[in-house]
Tab-separated table of C-alpha atoms in Angstrom:
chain	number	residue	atom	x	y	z
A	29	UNK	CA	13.062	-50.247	-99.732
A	30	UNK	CA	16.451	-49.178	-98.486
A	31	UNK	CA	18.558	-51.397	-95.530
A	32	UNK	CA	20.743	-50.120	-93.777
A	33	UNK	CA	23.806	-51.888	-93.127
A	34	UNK	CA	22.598	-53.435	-89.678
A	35	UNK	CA	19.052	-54.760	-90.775
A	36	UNK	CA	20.919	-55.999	-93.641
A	37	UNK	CA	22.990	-58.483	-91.455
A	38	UNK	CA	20.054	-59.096	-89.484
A	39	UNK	CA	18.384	-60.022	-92.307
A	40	UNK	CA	20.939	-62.583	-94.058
A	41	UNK	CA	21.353	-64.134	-90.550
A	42	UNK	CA	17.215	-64.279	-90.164
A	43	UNK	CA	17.739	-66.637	-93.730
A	44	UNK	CA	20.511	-68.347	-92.809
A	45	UNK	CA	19.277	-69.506	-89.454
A	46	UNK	CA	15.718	-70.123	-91.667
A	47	UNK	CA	17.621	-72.636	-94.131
A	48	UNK	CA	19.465	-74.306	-91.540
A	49	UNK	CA	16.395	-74.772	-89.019
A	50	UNK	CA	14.749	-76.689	-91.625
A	51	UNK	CA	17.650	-78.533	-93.089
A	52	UNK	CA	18.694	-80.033	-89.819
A	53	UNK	CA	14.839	-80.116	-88.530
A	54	UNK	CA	14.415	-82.440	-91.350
A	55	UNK	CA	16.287	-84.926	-90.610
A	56	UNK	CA	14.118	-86.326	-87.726
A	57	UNK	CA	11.289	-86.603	-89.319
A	58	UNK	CA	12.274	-87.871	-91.991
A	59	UNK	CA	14.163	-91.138	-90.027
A	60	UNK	CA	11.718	-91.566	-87.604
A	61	UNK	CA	9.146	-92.161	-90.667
A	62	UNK	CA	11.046	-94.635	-92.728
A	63	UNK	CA	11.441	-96.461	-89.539
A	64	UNK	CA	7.940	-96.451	-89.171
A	65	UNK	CA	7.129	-97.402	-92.833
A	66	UNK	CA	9.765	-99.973	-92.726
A	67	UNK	CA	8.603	-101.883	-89.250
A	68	UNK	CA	4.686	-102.001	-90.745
A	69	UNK	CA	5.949	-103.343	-93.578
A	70	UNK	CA	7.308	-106.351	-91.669
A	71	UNK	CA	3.704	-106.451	-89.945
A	72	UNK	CA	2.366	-106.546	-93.137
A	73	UNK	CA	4.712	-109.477	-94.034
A	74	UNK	CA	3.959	-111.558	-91.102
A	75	UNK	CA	0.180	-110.764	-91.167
A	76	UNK	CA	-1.725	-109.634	-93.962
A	77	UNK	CA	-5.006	-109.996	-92.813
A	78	UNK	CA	-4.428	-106.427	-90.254
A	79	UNK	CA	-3.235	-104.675	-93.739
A	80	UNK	CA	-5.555	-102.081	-93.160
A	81	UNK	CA	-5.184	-101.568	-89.655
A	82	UNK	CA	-1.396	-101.654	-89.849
A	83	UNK	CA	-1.386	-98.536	-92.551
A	84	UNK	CA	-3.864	-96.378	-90.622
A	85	UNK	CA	-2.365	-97.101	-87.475
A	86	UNK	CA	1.201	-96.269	-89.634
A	87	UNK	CA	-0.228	-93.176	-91.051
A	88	UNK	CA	-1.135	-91.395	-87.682
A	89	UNK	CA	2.395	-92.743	-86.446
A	90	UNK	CA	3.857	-90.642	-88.838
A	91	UNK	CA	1.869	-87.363	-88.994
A	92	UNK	CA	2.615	-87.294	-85.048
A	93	UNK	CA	5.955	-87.891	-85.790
A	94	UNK	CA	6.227	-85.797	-88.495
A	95	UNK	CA	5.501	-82.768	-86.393
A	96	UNK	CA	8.945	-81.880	-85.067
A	97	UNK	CA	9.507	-81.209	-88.831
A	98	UNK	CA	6.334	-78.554	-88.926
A	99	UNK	CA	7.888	-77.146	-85.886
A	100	UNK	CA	10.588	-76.117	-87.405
A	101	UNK	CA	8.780	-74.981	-90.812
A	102	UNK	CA	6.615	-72.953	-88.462
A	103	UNK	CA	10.375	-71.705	-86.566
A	104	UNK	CA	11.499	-71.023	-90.427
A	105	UNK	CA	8.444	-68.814	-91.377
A	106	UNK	CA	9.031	-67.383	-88.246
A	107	UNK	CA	12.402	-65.578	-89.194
A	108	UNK	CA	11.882	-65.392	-92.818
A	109	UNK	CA	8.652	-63.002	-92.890
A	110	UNK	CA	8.811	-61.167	-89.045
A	111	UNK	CA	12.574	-60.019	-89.426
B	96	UNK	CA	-7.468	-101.219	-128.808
B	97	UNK	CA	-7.116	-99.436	-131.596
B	98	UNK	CA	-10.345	-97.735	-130.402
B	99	UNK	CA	-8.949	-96.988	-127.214
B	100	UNK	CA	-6.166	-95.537	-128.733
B	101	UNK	CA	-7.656	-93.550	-130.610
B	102	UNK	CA	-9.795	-92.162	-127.765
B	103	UNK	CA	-6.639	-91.326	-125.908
B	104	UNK	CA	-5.178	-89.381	-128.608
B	105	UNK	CA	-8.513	-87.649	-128.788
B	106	UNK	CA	-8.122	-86.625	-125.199
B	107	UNK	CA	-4.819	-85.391	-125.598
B	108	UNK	CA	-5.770	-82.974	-128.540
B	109	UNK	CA	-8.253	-81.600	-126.533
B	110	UNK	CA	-5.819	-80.944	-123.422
B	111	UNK	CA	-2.972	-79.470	-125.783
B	112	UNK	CA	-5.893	-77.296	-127.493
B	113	UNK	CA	-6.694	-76.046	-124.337
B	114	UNK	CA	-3.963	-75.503	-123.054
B	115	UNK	CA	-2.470	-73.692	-125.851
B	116	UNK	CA	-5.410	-71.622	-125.659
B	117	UNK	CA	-4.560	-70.777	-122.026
B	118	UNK	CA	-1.539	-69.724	-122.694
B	119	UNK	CA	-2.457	-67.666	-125.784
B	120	UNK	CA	-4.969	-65.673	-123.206
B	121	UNK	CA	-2.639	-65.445	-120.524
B	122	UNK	CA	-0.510	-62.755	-122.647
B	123	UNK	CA	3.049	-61.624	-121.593
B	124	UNK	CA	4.705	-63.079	-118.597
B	125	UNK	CA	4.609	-60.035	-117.118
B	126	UNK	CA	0.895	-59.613	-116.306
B	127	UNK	CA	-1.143	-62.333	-115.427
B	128	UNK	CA	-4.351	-63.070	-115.872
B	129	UNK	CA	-7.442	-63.448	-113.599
B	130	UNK	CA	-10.119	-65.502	-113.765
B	131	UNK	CA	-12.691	-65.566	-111.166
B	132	UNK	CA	-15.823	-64.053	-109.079
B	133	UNK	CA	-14.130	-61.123	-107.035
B	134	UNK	CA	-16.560	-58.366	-105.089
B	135	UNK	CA	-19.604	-60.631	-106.752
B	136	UNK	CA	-18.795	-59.975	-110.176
B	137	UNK	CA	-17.518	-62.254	-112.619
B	138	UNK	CA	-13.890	-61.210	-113.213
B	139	UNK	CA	-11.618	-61.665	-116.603
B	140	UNK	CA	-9.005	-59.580	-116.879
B	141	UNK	CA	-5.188	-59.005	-117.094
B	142	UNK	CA	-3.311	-57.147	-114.146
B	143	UNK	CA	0.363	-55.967	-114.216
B	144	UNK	CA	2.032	-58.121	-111.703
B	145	UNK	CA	3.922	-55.285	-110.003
B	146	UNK	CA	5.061	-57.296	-106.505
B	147	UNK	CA	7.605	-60.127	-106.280
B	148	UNK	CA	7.297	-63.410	-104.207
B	149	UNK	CA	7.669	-62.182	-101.085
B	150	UNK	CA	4.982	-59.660	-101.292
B	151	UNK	CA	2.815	-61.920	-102.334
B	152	UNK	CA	3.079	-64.270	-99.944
B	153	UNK	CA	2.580	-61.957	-97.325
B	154	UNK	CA	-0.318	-60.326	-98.873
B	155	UNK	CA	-1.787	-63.621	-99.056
B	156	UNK	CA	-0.764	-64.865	-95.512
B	157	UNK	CA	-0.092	-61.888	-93.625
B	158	UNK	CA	-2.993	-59.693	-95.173
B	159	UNK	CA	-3.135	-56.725	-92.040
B	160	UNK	CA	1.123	-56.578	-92.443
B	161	UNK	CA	0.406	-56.121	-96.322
B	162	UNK	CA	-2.079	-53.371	-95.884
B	163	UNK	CA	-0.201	-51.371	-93.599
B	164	UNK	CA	3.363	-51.716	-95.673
B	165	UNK	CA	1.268	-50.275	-99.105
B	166	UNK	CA	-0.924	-48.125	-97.820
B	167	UNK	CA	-3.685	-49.581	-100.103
B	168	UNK	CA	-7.474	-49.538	-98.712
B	169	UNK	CA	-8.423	-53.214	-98.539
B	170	UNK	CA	-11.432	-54.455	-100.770
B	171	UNK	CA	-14.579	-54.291	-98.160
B	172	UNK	CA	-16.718	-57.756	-98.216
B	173	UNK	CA	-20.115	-57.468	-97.314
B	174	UNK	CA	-21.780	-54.748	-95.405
B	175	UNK	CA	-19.903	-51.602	-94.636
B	176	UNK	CA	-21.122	-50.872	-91.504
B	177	UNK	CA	-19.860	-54.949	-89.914
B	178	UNK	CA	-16.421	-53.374	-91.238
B	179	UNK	CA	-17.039	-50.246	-89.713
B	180	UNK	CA	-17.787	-51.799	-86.269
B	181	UNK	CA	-14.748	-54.372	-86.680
B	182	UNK	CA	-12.673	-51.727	-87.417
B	183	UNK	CA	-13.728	-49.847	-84.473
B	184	UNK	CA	-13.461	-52.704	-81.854
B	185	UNK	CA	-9.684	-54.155	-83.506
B	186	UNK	CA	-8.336	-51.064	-85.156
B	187	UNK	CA	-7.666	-50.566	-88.855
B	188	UNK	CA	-4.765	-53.053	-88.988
B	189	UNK	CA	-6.077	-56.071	-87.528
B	190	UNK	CA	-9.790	-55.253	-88.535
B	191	UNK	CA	-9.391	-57.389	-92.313
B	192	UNK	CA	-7.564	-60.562	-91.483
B	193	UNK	CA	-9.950	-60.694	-88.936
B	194	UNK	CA	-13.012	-59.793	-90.579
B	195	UNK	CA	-11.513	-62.444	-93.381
B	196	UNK	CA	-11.383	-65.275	-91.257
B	197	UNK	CA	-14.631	-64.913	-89.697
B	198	UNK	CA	-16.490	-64.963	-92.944
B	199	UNK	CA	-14.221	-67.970	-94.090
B	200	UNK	CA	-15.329	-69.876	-90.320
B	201	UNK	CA	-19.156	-68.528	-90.651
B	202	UNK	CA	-18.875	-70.303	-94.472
B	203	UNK	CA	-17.768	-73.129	-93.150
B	204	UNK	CA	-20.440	-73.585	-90.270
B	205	UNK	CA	-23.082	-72.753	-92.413
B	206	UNK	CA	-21.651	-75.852	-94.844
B	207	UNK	CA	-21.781	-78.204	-91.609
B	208	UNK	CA	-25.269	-76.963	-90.959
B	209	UNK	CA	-26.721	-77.661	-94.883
B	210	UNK	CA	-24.993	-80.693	-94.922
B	211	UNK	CA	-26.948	-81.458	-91.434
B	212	UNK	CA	-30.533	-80.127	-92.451
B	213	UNK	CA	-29.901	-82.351	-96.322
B	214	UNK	CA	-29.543	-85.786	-94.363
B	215	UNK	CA	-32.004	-84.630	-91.725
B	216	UNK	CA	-34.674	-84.128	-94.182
B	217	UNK	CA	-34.636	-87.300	-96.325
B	218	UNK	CA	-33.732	-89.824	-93.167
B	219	UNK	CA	-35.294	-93.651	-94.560
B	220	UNK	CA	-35.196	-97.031	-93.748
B	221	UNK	CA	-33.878	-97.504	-97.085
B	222	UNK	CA	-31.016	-94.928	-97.291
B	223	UNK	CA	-30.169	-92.233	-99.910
B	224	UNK	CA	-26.853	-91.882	-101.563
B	225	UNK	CA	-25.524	-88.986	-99.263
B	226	UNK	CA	-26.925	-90.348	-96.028
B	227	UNK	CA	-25.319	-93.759	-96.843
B	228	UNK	CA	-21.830	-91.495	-96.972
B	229	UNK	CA	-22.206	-89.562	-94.178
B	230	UNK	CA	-23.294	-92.867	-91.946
B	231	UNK	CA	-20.791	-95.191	-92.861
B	232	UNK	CA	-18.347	-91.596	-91.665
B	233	UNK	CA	-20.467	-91.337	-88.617
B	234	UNK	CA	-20.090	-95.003	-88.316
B	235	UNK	CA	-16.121	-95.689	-88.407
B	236	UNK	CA	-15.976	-92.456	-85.893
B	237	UNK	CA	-18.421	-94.388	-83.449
B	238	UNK	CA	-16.042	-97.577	-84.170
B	239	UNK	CA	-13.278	-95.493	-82.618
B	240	UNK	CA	-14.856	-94.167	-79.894
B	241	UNK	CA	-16.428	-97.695	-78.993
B	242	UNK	CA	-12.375	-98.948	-78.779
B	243	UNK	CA	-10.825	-96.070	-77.276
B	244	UNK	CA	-13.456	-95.449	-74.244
B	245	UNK	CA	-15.535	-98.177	-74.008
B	246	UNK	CA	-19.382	-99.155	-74.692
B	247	UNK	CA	-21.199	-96.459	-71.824
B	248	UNK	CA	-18.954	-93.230	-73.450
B	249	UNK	CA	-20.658	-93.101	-76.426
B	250	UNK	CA	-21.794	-89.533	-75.823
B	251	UNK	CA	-18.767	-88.235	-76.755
B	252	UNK	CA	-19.407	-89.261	-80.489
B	253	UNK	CA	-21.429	-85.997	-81.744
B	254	UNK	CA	-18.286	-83.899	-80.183
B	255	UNK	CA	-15.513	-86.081	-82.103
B	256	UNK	CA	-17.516	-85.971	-85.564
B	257	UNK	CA	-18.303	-82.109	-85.409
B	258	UNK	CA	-14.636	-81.687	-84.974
B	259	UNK	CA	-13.581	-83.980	-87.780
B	260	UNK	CA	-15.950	-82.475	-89.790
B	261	UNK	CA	-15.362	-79.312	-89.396
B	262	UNK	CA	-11.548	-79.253	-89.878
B	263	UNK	CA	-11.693	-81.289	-92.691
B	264	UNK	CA	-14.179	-79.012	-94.544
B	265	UNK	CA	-11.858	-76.273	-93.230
B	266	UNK	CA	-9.128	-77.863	-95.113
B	267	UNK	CA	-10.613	-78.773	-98.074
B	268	UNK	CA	-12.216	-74.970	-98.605
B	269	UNK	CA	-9.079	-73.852	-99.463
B	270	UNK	CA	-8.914	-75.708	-102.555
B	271	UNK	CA	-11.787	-73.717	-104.213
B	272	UNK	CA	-10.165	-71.172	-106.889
B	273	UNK	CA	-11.970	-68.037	-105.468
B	274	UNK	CA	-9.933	-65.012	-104.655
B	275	UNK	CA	-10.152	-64.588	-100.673
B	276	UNK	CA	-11.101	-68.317	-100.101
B	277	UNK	CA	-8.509	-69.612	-97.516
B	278	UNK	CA	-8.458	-72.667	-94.974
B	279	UNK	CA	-9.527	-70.940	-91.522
B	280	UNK	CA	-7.040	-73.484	-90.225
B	281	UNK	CA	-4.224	-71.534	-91.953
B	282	UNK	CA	-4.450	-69.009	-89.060
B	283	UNK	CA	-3.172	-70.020	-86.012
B	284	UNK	CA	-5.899	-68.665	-83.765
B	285	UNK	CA	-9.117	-71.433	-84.946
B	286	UNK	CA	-6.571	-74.223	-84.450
B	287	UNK	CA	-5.058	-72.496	-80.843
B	288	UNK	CA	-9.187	-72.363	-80.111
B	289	UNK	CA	-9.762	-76.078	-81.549
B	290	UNK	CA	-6.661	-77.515	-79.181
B	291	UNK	CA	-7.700	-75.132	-76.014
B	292	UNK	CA	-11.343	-76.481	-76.264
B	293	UNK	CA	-10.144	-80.507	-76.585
B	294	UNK	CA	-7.977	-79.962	-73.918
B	295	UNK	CA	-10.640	-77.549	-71.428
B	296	UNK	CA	-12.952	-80.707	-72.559
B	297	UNK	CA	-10.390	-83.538	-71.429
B	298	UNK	CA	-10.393	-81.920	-67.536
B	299	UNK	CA	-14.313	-81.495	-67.310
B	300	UNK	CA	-14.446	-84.804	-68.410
B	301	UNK	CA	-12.023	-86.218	-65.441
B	302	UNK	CA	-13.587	-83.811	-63.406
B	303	UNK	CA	-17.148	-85.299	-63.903
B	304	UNK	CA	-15.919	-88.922	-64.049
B	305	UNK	CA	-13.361	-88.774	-60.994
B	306	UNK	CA	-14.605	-86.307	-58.802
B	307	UNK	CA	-13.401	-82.890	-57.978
B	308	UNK	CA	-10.193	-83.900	-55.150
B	309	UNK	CA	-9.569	-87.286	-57.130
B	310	UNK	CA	-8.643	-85.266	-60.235
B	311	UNK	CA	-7.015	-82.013	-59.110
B	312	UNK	CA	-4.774	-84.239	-56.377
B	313	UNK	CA	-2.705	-85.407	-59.477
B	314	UNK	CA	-1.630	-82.159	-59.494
B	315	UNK	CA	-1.720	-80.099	-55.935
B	316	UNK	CA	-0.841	-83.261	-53.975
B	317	UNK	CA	3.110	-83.902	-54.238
B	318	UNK	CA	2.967	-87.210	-52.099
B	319	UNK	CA	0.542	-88.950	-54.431
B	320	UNK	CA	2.411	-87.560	-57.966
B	321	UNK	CA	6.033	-86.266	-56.999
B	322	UNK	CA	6.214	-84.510	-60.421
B	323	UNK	CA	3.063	-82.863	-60.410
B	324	UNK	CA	5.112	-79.851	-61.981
B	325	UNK	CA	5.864	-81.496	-64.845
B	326	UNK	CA	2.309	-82.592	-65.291
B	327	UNK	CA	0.959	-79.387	-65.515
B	328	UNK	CA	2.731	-77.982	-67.516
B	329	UNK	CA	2.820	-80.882	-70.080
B	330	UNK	CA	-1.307	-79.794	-70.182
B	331	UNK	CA	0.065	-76.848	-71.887
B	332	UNK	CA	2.842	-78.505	-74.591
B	333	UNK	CA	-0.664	-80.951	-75.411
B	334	UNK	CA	-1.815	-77.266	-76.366
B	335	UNK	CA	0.723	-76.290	-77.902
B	336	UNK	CA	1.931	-79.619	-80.319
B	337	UNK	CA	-2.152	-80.591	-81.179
B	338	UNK	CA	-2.505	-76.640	-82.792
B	339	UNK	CA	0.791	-76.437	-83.868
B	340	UNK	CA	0.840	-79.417	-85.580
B	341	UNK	CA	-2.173	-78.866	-87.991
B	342	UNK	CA	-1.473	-74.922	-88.464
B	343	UNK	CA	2.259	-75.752	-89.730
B	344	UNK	CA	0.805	-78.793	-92.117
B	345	UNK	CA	-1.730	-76.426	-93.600
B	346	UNK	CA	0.758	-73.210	-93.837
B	347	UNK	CA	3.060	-75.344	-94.958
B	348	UNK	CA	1.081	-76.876	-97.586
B	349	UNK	CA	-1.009	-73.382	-98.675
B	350	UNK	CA	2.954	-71.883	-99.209
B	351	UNK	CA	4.491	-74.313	-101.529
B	352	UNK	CA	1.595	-74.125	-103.854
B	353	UNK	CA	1.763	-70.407	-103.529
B	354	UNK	CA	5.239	-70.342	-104.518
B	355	UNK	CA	4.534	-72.967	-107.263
B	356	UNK	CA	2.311	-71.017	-108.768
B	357	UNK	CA	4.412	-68.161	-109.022
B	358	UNK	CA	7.325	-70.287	-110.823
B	359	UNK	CA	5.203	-71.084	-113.690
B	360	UNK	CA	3.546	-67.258	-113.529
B	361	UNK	CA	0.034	-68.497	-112.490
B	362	UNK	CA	-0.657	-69.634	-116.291
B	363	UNK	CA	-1.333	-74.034	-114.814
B	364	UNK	CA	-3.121	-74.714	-111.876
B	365	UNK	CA	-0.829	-76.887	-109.964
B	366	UNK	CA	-3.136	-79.968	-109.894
B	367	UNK	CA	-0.763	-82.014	-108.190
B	368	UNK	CA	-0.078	-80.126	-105.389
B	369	UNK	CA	-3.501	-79.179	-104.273
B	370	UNK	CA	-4.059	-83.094	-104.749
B	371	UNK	CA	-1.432	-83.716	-102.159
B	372	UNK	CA	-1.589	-80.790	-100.004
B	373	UNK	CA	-5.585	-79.878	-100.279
B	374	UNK	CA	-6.853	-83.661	-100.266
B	375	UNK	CA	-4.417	-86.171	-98.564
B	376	UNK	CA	-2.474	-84.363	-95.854
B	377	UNK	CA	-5.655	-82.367	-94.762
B	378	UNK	CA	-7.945	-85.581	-94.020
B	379	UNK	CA	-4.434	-87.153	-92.520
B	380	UNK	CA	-4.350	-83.798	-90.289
B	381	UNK	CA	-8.095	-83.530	-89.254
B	382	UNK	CA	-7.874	-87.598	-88.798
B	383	UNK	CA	-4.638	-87.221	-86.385
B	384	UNK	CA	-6.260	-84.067	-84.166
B	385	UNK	CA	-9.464	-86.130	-83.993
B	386	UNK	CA	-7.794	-89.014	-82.633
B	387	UNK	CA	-5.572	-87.440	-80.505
B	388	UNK	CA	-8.097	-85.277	-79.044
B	389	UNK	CA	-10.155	-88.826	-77.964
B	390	UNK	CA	-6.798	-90.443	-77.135
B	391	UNK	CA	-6.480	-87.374	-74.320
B	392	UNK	CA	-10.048	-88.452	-73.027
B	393	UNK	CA	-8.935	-92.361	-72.681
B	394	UNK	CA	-5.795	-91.354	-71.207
B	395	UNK	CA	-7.821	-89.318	-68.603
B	396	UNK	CA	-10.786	-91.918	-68.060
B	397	UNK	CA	-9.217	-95.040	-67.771
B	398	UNK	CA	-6.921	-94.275	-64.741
């Protein structure tokens, strides 16, 4: 299909703002769950016997946190496909 | 071990031979090649692949948007005349990703329901193989219950295990290689529904448990909560970040293996992916809104 010159701008800016959104709505996540990972392994360390409470409690630590992140995927799909 | 080995090497024939053999079928890279039950026929055939990424993904996530850019007539599942009356009631556009996801939710309930009349029927003293399964789930969901609200809530078990089940079924449907199998999750209005009834549940709960002025002065009464503003509407960001959390994950997920599949032009199944995607994050996902949704009743109880 043909753009005209307008939608054409609209439509690099729509990608643009689509990379960016998820490069910089990455970086949360992706903190906040090492710091998670790294403070149950020192649980771990100190007491093994709650391994398996530790890494489930750990897991569902960092889906929750990890949802800033799907935010701004969602935010991303947003401008890529309704633009 | 040389035995072993040579087992090994055995199994790796047989993958290359069959995957040589895949690619032999799967002809030039630009058709592709379809393998599958489609319209209740077995289908093998090749089909020019005449769209690019883009259209693909939106005819596989946005399928109303897709039908109304070609012009095509969408493939009719079914009975005519349940399209007929859809189509009527939503209007043309709206009537097939509609009429899609019901039949992918009525699927799914009528797996919950089998599953439910299988251990029903055979319930012993001395359990079967599937009933020793689906106990020892039932079990570890009663466990959290039992720590979250206490001994005398145990009613709210059946609720928390129907929803557990039924979003992680959801999730793992979409992992079956059928053409028009897709998560019901992957559309934001089950999970929207799923967080609005957890929620709607929560407040009839405190309702019940703390009477009708105890619960609603939290938020009409500004003496006893000053930032009874606030409160309300952080009822609707729980919404909100429980439905949007587990529609992005599963979008998310369904779209990289989508565009995975394109890169290597739909000749390997990406294994991997659906391993990672399909299996862990979905049971993480339906785990996390399970527990959350309980963690809302505690919060609301034990005031």
């Amino acid at each position: 299909m043909e753009l005209t010159l307008a939608q054409g701008i609209v439509k690099a800016a729509a990608l643009l703002g689509a990379g960016m959104c998820m490069g910089m709505g990455a970086l949360g996540p992706g903190v906040g769950e090492g710091f998670v990972a790294g403070k149950a392994c020192e649980g771990i360390a100190r007491s093994p016997e709650n391994a398996s409470l530790i890494t489930r409690t750990m897991l569902v630590g960092q889906a929750v946190s990890e949802s800033t992140g799907i935010y701004s995927l969602v935010i991303a799909l947003l401008l890529i496909f309704s633009t | 071990m040389a035995k072993k080995k040579g087992s090994i090497l055995k199994i790796f024939i047989i993958f290359a031979i069959i995957e040589i053999a895949l690619v032999i079928i799967s002809g030039s890279f630009n058709k592709q090649l379809q393998i599958g039950f489609n319209n209740g026929k077995f289908v093998f055939k090749h089909i020019k692949s005449h769209y690019d990424l883009q259209e693909k993904i939106t005819e596989e996530f946005q399928i109303d948007e897709h039908f109304r850019k070609t012009g095509e007539t969408p493939e009719i599942y079914g009975s005519n005349q349940v399209y007929e009356f859809f189509k009527e009631i939503f209007g043309e556009a709206s009537a097939v990703g509609t009429f899609q996801l019901l039949r992918m939710m009525l699927i799914v309930d009528l797996l919950l329901l089998f599953i439910a009349l299988i251990i029903k029927k055979q319930l012993l003293k001395r359990p079967s193989q599937p009933q020793i399964l689906f106990e020892m789930v039932y079990s570890a969901l009663e466990q959290f219950v039992i720590e979250t609200l206490g001994k005398e809530k145990l009613n709210f078990t059946p609720y928390i295990v129907t929803l557990f089940l039924f979003i992680w079924i959801s999730n793992m449907i979409g992992m079956i290689p059928i053409p028009g199998f897709m998560e019901p999750t992957r559309n934001l209005n089950v999970p929207l529904g799923l967080g609005i009834l957890a929620v709607a549940i929560v407040h009839i709960t405190a309702l019940k448990v703390k009477g009708v002025w105890g619960h609603l002065q939290n938020y009409l009464n500004p003496i006893k909560n000053p930032l009874a503003l606030l409160d309300i509407i952080s009822e609707f960001s729980k919404v909100v970040s429980i439905s949007f959390r587990l529609f992005g994950n599963v979008l998310g997920g369904a779209i990289i293996i989508t565009v995975v599949s394109s890169l290597v032009s739909y000749v390997v199944f990406p294994v991997g992916l659906n391993l990672f995607f399909g299996m862990f994050v979905g049971t993480i996902q339906a785990f996390v809104f399970t527990m959350l949704a309980l963690t809302y009743i505690g919060v609301e109880i034990s005031e």
